[in-house]
Amino acid sequence: MSTFSFSRERIDAAQLRSRLTDPAAGGYASFEGWVRNHNDGLPVRHLEYEAFEQLAVKEGERIVAEALARFGVEHAACVHRIGDLAIGEMAVWVGVSSRHRHEAFLACRYIIDEVKHRVPIWKKEHYENGDSGWVNCERCATPSQVHEHAHDHGDGHAHEHSHEHGDGRAPEHSTDHTPAKPDYSRQMTLKEVGAAGQAKLRASAVLVVGCGGLGVPVISYLAGAGIGRLGLLDSDRLEASNLHRQTLYSLADTGQPKAELAAARVRSLNPEVNVTVHAVRLEAGNAAELIAPYDLVVDCTDNFTTKFLLNDHCVHLGKPVIFASVYQYEGQLQVVRPDKEGACLRCVWPEATRDGLVGNCAEAGVLGPVPGVFGSLQAFEALKVLLDLPGQSGNAIVVLDLLTLSLSRVTARRASSCPQHATARLAAPEPAQDDIEVSFDSLDEACAAGFEVIDIREARECSEVPIPCAQARHTPMAQLLYGQSPFVAKDRSLLVCASGRRSLAAAQELRSRGQTAVYSFKGGIAALAEDQGRTWPEPRTTYL
Ligand SMILES: [Zn+2]
């Protein structure tokens, strides 16, 4: 016999009681919860209970097992009604038999309190005035309320919920200082969500990679929605320049690790969410281990190395991953569903785009709401996947231009080489190109060593911070890579940018086209400034 179960039929207490009889037991204590005809001043006509049964039964059985171990009682069981209940019907029954009455009372009390607190059961009340509303029964178990219903149990028959909601259901009506409990009623009212959907969210674990402009809305909405476990991955610290798009943080937080800051905000938004901080960079060596404990991954990074790394691991592990990237006023969204045999990033782009070829926020500039819009779309797609909502994105790649509000949508096709083209990468990392980055104390020294120095920054950057080298040639990166006449390296060409990041990407790209004499100046112009003890803007590698 299962110690915790749900019943769609009327609960037969006598029959349940008979199952607990034992010659060794000298006492039996029981609690019955009944449907009463009023709540919070509103006359109630009837009510409905709903539960995410699979999860609820597991948690219920755990509670009964805890009671047996904790109080040393002989037998215990609990049955909860679900479905439509009339006034006066029994909604929940708890029975305990034991050697002595004392532990029977305690175990009985323990079970009903824990069931109310921990088991995902929701109640929909139908009022006399025709209204109805979902009430999350977990709210009943705030510590200040638990002691109030001790008097209910005198005759073993207490009225269901007689203790609750006495000070108003919504926190704004509250006059005391009882901490507010999360309230999911607004989303549970949607018929596609309901109690079962809420329980699914509670049972799910999501890894958010990047706690920046895209990550902030993802984290806020998923925390608000009541996701059971959130992993927050980011190795960066907050900079003042992040704040226009990263609305979870404040100016006083600058210099603090973002993943820690985001975790603190999640805890204050919704203490029911279990948060794990991963203040590391996602790399080939740690990716599998970091991703494995989660059901779904949201990519909120601004670099392609990480995106493809996530793609390859998620394809290998069969986990859905939601990608977005933004560039100036537009952005792109793609949901990869290896669990549904969907197309992955490599089905569309077999080779990872090199970082630096597309600007990140620091280099390209961005208005705050742009990553905000795309992060919000990602949060929504995550909820769609977790709740299995209708209208899944399939293999669509959606591009939205926020200046014109034009949206284009292409459907990616799953390549015949999928998933091997992704999983094969896990075993064979990209070959290292040791000699591609070079360092000199000054660029004149590089010229003296026979390098042709090419400044690949944009014209605006060159006028703001002129390159300290009289012989340098200026060719912006786009022209260098995609200009009318293809670039041909002379003897040895040394590419220079602000931070060394774009120049490395450009050099890698040119080498992949057979130009083996192209090099990148390590650390860029910022490295030269450091050597001379001057203050230059830091090269940024912040997540969007
Ligand atoms: Zn693929």
XYZ file of C-alpha atoms and ligand atoms in Angstrom:
545
model
C 0.000 0.000 0.000
C 1.293 3.403 -0.940
C 1.668 5.710 2.069
C 0.586 8.757 0.087
C -2.026 8.783 -2.640
C -4.614 10.844 -4.448
C -8.229 9.920 -4.791
C -10.847 11.129 -7.239
C -13.511 9.304 -5.218
C -14.909 10.114 -1.795
C -12.380 9.299 0.946
C -13.468 6.331 3.082
C -11.804 7.054 6.439
C -13.035 3.851 8.109
C -11.527 1.676 5.442
C -8.223 3.602 5.525
C -8.147 3.382 9.307
C -8.547 -0.382 9.212
C -5.333 -0.641 7.189
C -3.363 0.908 10.053
C -4.506 -1.517 12.746
C -1.720 -3.424 14.418
C -1.775 -5.469 17.640
C 1.386 -3.642 18.725
C -0.252 -0.235 18.345
C -1.935 1.262 21.358
C -3.107 4.489 19.750
C -4.392 5.973 16.554
C -4.528 9.696 15.636
C -6.121 11.116 12.563
C -6.639 14.440 10.892
C -9.417 15.157 8.430
C -9.611 18.341 6.383
C -13.081 19.311 5.148
C -14.310 21.747 2.542
C -15.930 24.685 4.265
C -18.404 27.148 2.848
C -16.419 30.358 3.183
C -12.914 31.679 2.804
C -11.487 35.105 3.374
C -14.950 36.572 3.786
C -16.202 35.100 0.516
C -18.918 32.439 0.471
C -17.568 29.347 -1.295
C -19.881 27.147 -3.380
C -17.543 24.277 -4.141
C -13.885 23.801 -4.953
C -11.449 21.904 -7.116
C -8.089 20.425 -6.215
C -5.405 19.766 -8.767
C -1.966 18.280 -8.352
C 1.015 17.331 -10.441
C 0.540 13.775 -9.300
C 3.808 12.132 -10.160
C 5.839 14.722 -8.299
C 3.311 15.155 -5.527
C 3.137 11.439 -4.701
C 6.906 11.240 -4.473
C 7.061 14.217 -2.112
C 4.093 12.947 -0.075
C 5.682 9.523 0.389
C 8.885 11.215 1.486
C 6.981 13.184 4.130
C 5.296 10.073 5.533
C 8.645 8.271 5.607
C 10.133 11.220 7.499
C 7.295 11.083 10.039
C 7.802 7.340 10.565
C 11.526 7.839 11.146
C 11.267 11.016 13.186
C 8.573 9.934 15.639
C 9.097 6.173 15.589
C 5.450 5.425 14.850
C 4.245 2.064 13.520
C 2.153 3.075 10.488
C 1.169 6.281 8.741
C -0.656 7.227 5.581
C -2.180 10.221 3.854
C -4.825 10.501 1.117
C -5.694 13.741 -0.668
C -8.760 14.278 -2.832
C -8.424 15.859 -6.267
C -11.125 16.998 -8.673
C -14.395 18.684 -7.811
C -15.424 18.723 -4.137
C -18.670 19.831 -2.518
C -19.015 21.673 0.799
C -18.514 19.311 3.734
C -16.584 16.687 1.801
C -13.293 15.390 3.122
C -10.361 16.884 1.205
C -7.499 15.230 3.052
C -7.047 12.393 5.508
C -3.992 11.578 7.621
C -3.814 8.537 9.883
C -1.075 7.338 12.237
C -0.983 4.287 14.504
C 1.706 3.858 17.135
C 2.575 2.305 20.477
C 1.699 5.468 22.370
C -0.614 8.376 21.674
C 1.964 11.126 22.067
C 4.034 10.300 18.971
C 0.871 9.512 17.015
C -0.376 13.078 17.563
C 3.005 14.552 16.676
C 3.463 12.476 13.529
C -0.083 13.277 12.377
C 0.507 16.970 12.869
C 3.865 16.773 11.131
C 2.403 15.068 8.071
C -0.464 17.505 7.520
C 1.748 20.551 8.013
C 4.446 19.279 5.667
C 1.933 18.163 3.032
C 0.433 21.632 2.999
C 3.842 23.215 2.789
C 5.654 20.976 0.346
C 3.325 18.982 -1.866
C 2.326 20.749 -5.110
C -1.450 20.814 -4.704
C -3.595 23.729 -5.804
C -7.103 24.632 -4.907
C -9.570 26.491 -7.086
C -12.364 28.083 -5.120
C -15.707 28.785 -6.744
C -17.473 31.594 -4.919
C -21.191 32.260 -4.548
C -20.830 35.401 -6.662
C -19.729 33.331 -9.679
C -16.023 34.193 -9.438
C -13.335 31.624 -9.001
C -9.644 31.714 -8.211
C -6.670 29.437 -7.720
C -5.285 29.424 -4.241
C -1.872 27.999 -3.646
C -2.179 26.014 -0.458
C 1.509 26.312 0.260
C 0.870 29.845 1.408
C -0.871 28.374 4.428
C 2.319 27.226 5.991
C 4.042 30.452 6.952
C 5.488 29.943 10.432
C 3.301 32.554 12.084
C 0.195 30.779 10.887
C 1.136 27.234 11.801
C 0.694 27.706 15.529
C -2.731 29.234 15.039
C -4.375 26.017 14.101
C -3.142 23.965 17.026
C -6.582 24.304 18.578
C -8.223 22.749 15.528
C -7.197 19.301 16.505
C -8.992 18.816 19.787
C -11.517 16.307 18.509
C -9.411 15.059 15.651
C -11.751 16.799 13.210
C -10.625 20.213 12.197
C -12.082 22.229 9.405
C -9.921 22.451 6.348
C -8.127 25.757 6.046
C -9.688 27.233 9.111
C -6.320 28.760 9.939
C -5.516 30.454 6.721
C -5.880 33.759 4.953
C -7.124 35.474 8.079
C -5.104 38.573 7.335
C -5.938 38.806 3.672
C -4.623 36.801 0.781
C -2.591 39.401 -1.033
C 0.492 40.897 0.609
C -0.668 44.448 -0.155
C -3.668 43.912 2.107
C -1.518 42.609 4.876
C -1.238 44.666 8.012
C 1.339 42.554 9.847
C 4.920 41.836 8.794
C 4.543 38.237 7.699
C 6.944 37.801 4.745
C 4.977 37.593 1.495
C 4.968 34.249 -0.269
C 5.407 33.885 -4.026
C 2.041 33.953 -5.764
C 1.754 32.343 -9.183
C -1.980 32.842 -9.529
C -1.714 35.184 -12.517
C 0.045 32.623 -14.635
C -1.804 29.622 -13.209
C -5.088 31.128 -14.359
C -3.983 30.365 -17.917
C -5.543 27.060 -18.797
C -2.295 25.920 -20.486
C -0.453 26.437 -17.191
C -2.720 25.577 -14.273
C -1.492 23.642 -11.280
C 0.093 20.935 -13.388
C 2.127 23.488 -15.338
C 3.209 25.207 -12.162
C 4.404 21.900 -10.774
C 6.366 21.273 -13.987
C 8.118 24.633 -13.585
C 8.861 23.871 -9.987
C 10.347 20.522 -10.946
C 12.621 21.956 -13.630
C 16.216 23.149 -13.582
C 17.542 25.800 -15.978
C 21.115 26.962 -16.574
C 21.466 30.599 -17.646
C 24.877 31.162 -19.246
C 25.691 34.866 -18.951
C 24.119 37.265 -16.445
C 24.270 40.369 -18.646
C 21.831 42.180 -20.936
C 20.228 38.997 -22.270
C 20.588 37.094 -19.007
C 18.920 39.700 -16.797
C 15.393 39.385 -18.245
C 15.785 35.615 -18.522
C 16.766 35.352 -14.862
C 14.027 37.732 -13.661
C 11.206 36.031 -15.545
C 12.294 32.491 -14.775
C 12.665 33.326 -11.077
C 9.252 34.981 -11.080
C 7.711 32.001 -12.845
C 8.826 29.698 -10.037
C 11.474 27.578 -11.788
C 12.661 25.080 -9.183
C 16.377 25.443 -9.744
C 18.331 28.153 -11.557
C 22.031 27.964 -12.341
C 23.655 31.343 -12.967
C 26.928 31.246 -14.856
C 29.100 34.322 -15.323
C 32.711 35.071 -14.468
C 32.517 38.839 -14.949
C 32.195 41.656 -12.476
C 29.670 44.432 -12.883
C 30.832 47.603 -14.632
C 29.003 50.914 -14.598
C 28.711 50.741 -18.388
C 26.575 47.582 -18.039
C 23.768 49.243 -16.132
C 21.859 50.797 -19.036
C 20.921 47.294 -20.197
C 21.400 45.127 -17.093
C 18.474 46.314 -15.017
C 18.809 43.800 -12.205
C 21.807 45.617 -10.740
C 22.557 48.986 -9.188
C 25.443 51.431 -9.381
C 26.561 50.527 -5.879
C 27.150 46.944 -7.112
C 29.932 47.826 -9.568
C 32.989 45.675 -9.155
C 30.970 42.775 -7.694
C 30.719 39.377 -9.424
C 27.577 39.409 -11.554
C 26.552 35.815 -10.881
C 26.553 36.531 -7.118
C 24.595 39.754 -7.582
C 22.044 38.024 -9.784
C 21.697 35.181 -7.269
C 20.993 37.657 -4.466
C 18.297 39.308 -6.591
C 16.707 35.936 -7.384
C 16.597 35.070 -3.685
C 14.790 38.316 -2.912
C 12.466 37.970 -5.920
C 11.513 34.407 -5.125
C 12.959 32.553 -2.122
C 11.423 29.303 -3.407
C 13.939 29.171 -6.268
C 17.015 27.157 -5.499
C 19.942 29.152 -6.982
C 23.394 27.859 -7.848
C 26.178 30.304 -8.703
C 28.816 29.263 -11.238
C 31.305 32.157 -11.231
C 33.429 30.596 -13.978
C 33.855 30.814 -17.714
C 32.266 28.031 -19.686
C 35.100 26.149 -21.329
C 35.683 22.889 -23.132
C 37.028 21.389 -19.913
C 34.062 22.202 -17.649
C 31.073 22.479 -20.008
C 29.741 18.914 -19.773
C 29.876 18.888 -15.993
C 28.200 22.298 -15.701
C 25.377 21.537 -18.137
C 24.580 17.975 -17.061
C 22.466 18.753 -13.946
C 20.058 21.032 -15.862
C 17.030 20.297 -18.055
C 17.409 23.317 -20.311
C 20.109 25.880 -21.134
C 19.631 29.529 -22.077
C 22.581 31.035 -23.921
C 22.974 34.683 -22.935
C 26.577 35.120 -24.027
C 27.998 37.470 -26.627
C 30.663 35.201 -28.017
C 30.494 32.495 -30.610
C 33.049 30.213 -29.028
C 30.719 29.730 -26.061
C 27.613 29.444 -28.237
C 29.109 26.636 -30.304
C 30.526 24.978 -27.216
C 27.032 25.012 -25.669
C 25.547 23.761 -28.931
C 27.898 20.816 -29.143
C 27.433 19.763 -25.527
C 23.669 20.219 -25.518
C 23.351 18.211 -28.748
C 25.472 15.503 -27.162
C 23.414 15.521 -23.935
C 20.063 15.914 -25.745
C 19.138 19.095 -23.876
C 17.173 22.021 -25.334
C 19.150 25.245 -25.619
C 17.806 28.697 -26.432
C 20.172 30.982 -28.316
C 19.960 34.697 -28.875
C 22.406 37.293 -30.045
C 22.050 40.983 -30.679
C 23.960 43.313 -32.920
C 23.271 47.030 -32.575
C 19.545 47.368 -33.335
C 18.705 43.836 -34.307
C 18.914 40.390 -32.920
C 18.355 36.774 -33.620
C 16.635 33.952 -31.773
C 16.975 30.214 -32.269
C 15.724 27.317 -30.178
C 17.751 24.147 -30.601
C 15.920 20.965 -29.628
C 18.224 17.963 -29.882
C 15.624 16.137 -27.761
C 13.184 16.534 -30.691
C 15.719 15.862 -33.442
C 15.808 19.570 -34.309
C 18.469 21.441 -36.270
C 21.466 22.698 -34.295
C 23.808 25.664 -34.843
C 26.203 23.537 -36.886
C 23.394 22.448 -39.210
C 23.258 26.118 -40.222
C 26.862 27.180 -39.697
C 29.111 24.109 -39.910
C 32.120 26.110 -38.695
C 31.911 28.289 -35.620
C 31.962 31.962 -36.565
C 35.090 33.438 -35.115
C 34.761 35.734 -32.173
C 35.491 39.309 -32.964
C 34.155 39.128 -36.523
C 30.860 40.407 -35.216
C 31.146 43.180 -32.685
C 30.132 42.759 -29.066
C 28.431 45.511 -27.091
C 31.615 47.240 -26.063
C 32.811 47.565 -29.613
C 29.566 47.863 -31.571
C 27.415 49.778 -29.107
C 23.900 48.863 -28.017
C 20.771 50.495 -26.609
C 19.579 48.887 -23.387
C 16.171 47.585 -24.497
C 17.609 45.615 -27.440
C 19.098 42.785 -25.361
C 16.084 43.298 -23.051
C 13.686 42.361 -25.856
C 15.684 39.322 -26.907
C 16.253 38.133 -23.342
C 12.498 38.390 -22.791
C 11.903 36.295 -25.915
C 14.355 33.725 -24.599
C 12.576 33.584 -21.237
C 9.308 33.035 -23.044
C 10.758 30.293 -25.248
C 12.149 28.612 -22.130
C 8.695 28.601 -20.530
C 7.198 27.294 -23.784
C 9.588 24.360 -23.764
C 9.161 23.596 -20.056
C 5.363 23.880 -20.142
C 5.130 22.213 -23.547
C 2.950 25.047 -24.776
C 1.454 24.994 -28.252
C 3.266 26.906 -31.031
C 6.797 25.648 -30.432
C 9.344 27.470 -32.569
C 10.417 24.350 -34.466
C 13.600 24.999 -36.389
C 12.868 28.677 -36.967
C 15.610 31.265 -36.859
C 13.914 34.570 -36.138
C 15.614 37.871 -36.950
C 13.983 41.001 -35.597
C 15.089 44.514 -36.502
C 13.926 46.838 -33.772
C 14.457 50.011 -35.820
C 11.987 48.975 -38.493
C 10.173 46.369 -36.394
C 10.512 43.987 -39.289
C 10.718 40.336 -38.528
C 12.082 37.634 -40.769
C 11.925 33.963 -40.141
C 13.845 31.199 -41.840
C 13.557 27.527 -41.117
C 16.796 25.716 -40.464
C 17.094 22.245 -41.887
C 18.628 19.454 -39.895
C 21.771 18.300 -41.703
C 22.320 14.618 -42.337
C 25.600 14.991 -40.444
C 23.727 16.026 -37.270
C 24.416 15.202 -34.444
C 27.873 13.885 -35.407
C 29.077 17.299 -36.630
C 28.476 18.580 -33.087
C 29.481 15.600 -30.977
C 32.673 15.009 -32.979
C 33.930 18.411 -31.787
C 33.848 17.328 -28.189
C 36.589 14.804 -28.822
C 38.661 16.999 -31.155
C 39.173 20.575 -29.974
C 40.344 23.173 -32.499
C 44.078 23.043 -33.159
C 46.013 25.739 -31.308
C 47.791 28.371 -33.346
C 50.604 29.183 -30.959
C 52.436 31.721 -33.024
C 49.477 33.810 -34.184
C 49.675 36.350 -31.336
C 52.827 38.408 -30.941
C 53.909 41.019 -28.370
C 56.238 43.989 -28.599
C 56.955 46.856 -26.196
C 56.070 49.295 -28.972
C 54.715 49.091 -32.510
C 57.851 50.792 -33.846
C 59.737 47.808 -32.545
C 57.408 45.565 -34.548
C 58.139 47.603 -37.675
C 61.843 47.288 -37.003
C 61.389 43.523 -36.761
C 59.929 43.509 -40.260
C 56.179 43.583 -39.589
C 53.758 45.653 -41.612
C 51.471 47.205 -38.971
C 47.772 47.409 -39.917
C 45.317 49.250 -37.682
C 41.979 47.461 -38.231
C 39.843 49.652 -35.935
C 36.967 51.804 -37.077
C 37.769 55.409 -38.117
C 36.025 56.767 -35.010
C 38.232 54.711 -32.714
C 41.375 55.835 -34.566
C 40.554 59.494 -34.102
C 39.703 59.024 -30.410
C 42.847 57.025 -29.642
C 45.438 57.409 -32.426
C 47.729 54.457 -32.992
C 51.220 55.148 -31.594
C 53.070 54.176 -34.774
C 53.896 56.519 -37.667
C 54.280 53.725 -40.236
C 50.952 52.024 -39.460
C 48.439 51.600 -42.253
C 44.710 51.908 -41.552
C 42.309 49.315 -43.008
C 39.099 48.766 -41.037
C 38.386 45.104 -40.331
C 35.327 44.847 -42.569
C 37.297 46.155 -45.528
C 40.251 43.906 -44.701
C 38.096 40.789 -44.629
C 35.305 41.572 -47.027
C 36.647 44.428 -49.180
C 36.509 44.470 -52.985
C 40.026 43.173 -53.530
C 41.000 40.271 -51.251
C 43.686 41.025 -48.706
C 47.102 39.570 -49.381
C 49.700 39.679 -46.628
C 53.049 41.163 -47.627
C 55.973 39.603 -45.870
C 54.513 39.598 -42.382
C 51.388 41.581 -41.456
C 50.572 42.538 -37.888
C 46.928 43.396 -37.203
C 46.181 45.791 -34.354
C 42.827 46.635 -32.702
C 41.798 48.128 -29.343
C 41.998 44.981 -27.241
C 43.607 42.344 -29.443
C 40.345 40.466 -29.720
C 39.189 41.564 -33.153
C 42.725 41.414 -34.520
C 43.043 37.797 -33.356
C 39.736 36.871 -34.981
C 40.673 38.599 -38.212
C 44.111 36.957 -38.259
C 42.535 33.541 -37.689
C 40.072 34.157 -40.475
C 42.790 35.247 -42.910
C 44.950 32.273 -41.962
C 42.006 29.986 -42.633
C 42.013 31.495 -46.140
C 45.630 30.517 -46.615
C 47.303 33.786 -45.544
C 49.816 32.217 -43.174
C 51.916 35.365 -42.603
C 49.206 37.258 -40.680
C 49.647 37.943 -36.957
C 47.675 39.637 -34.202
C 49.139 42.172 -31.800
C 48.421 40.703 -28.373
C 46.361 42.897 -26.024
C 45.912 45.572 -28.693
C 46.515 49.255 -28.129
C 45.329 48.910 -24.539
C 48.389 46.736 -23.799
C 50.718 49.498 -25.044
C 48.970 52.041 -22.854
C 49.350 49.808 -19.804
C 53.077 49.542 -20.388
C 53.375 53.304 -20.461
C 51.450 53.651 -17.220
C 48.583 55.513 -18.860
C 44.908 54.929 -18.282
C 42.980 53.641 -21.247
C 39.552 52.123 -21.388
C 39.726 48.446 -20.438
C 39.170 45.986 -23.247
C 35.794 44.483 -22.512
C 34.686 40.936 -22.818
C 31.468 41.380 -20.892
C 28.518 39.183 -21.597
C 25.785 41.062 -23.357
Zn 23.299 19.846 -36.231
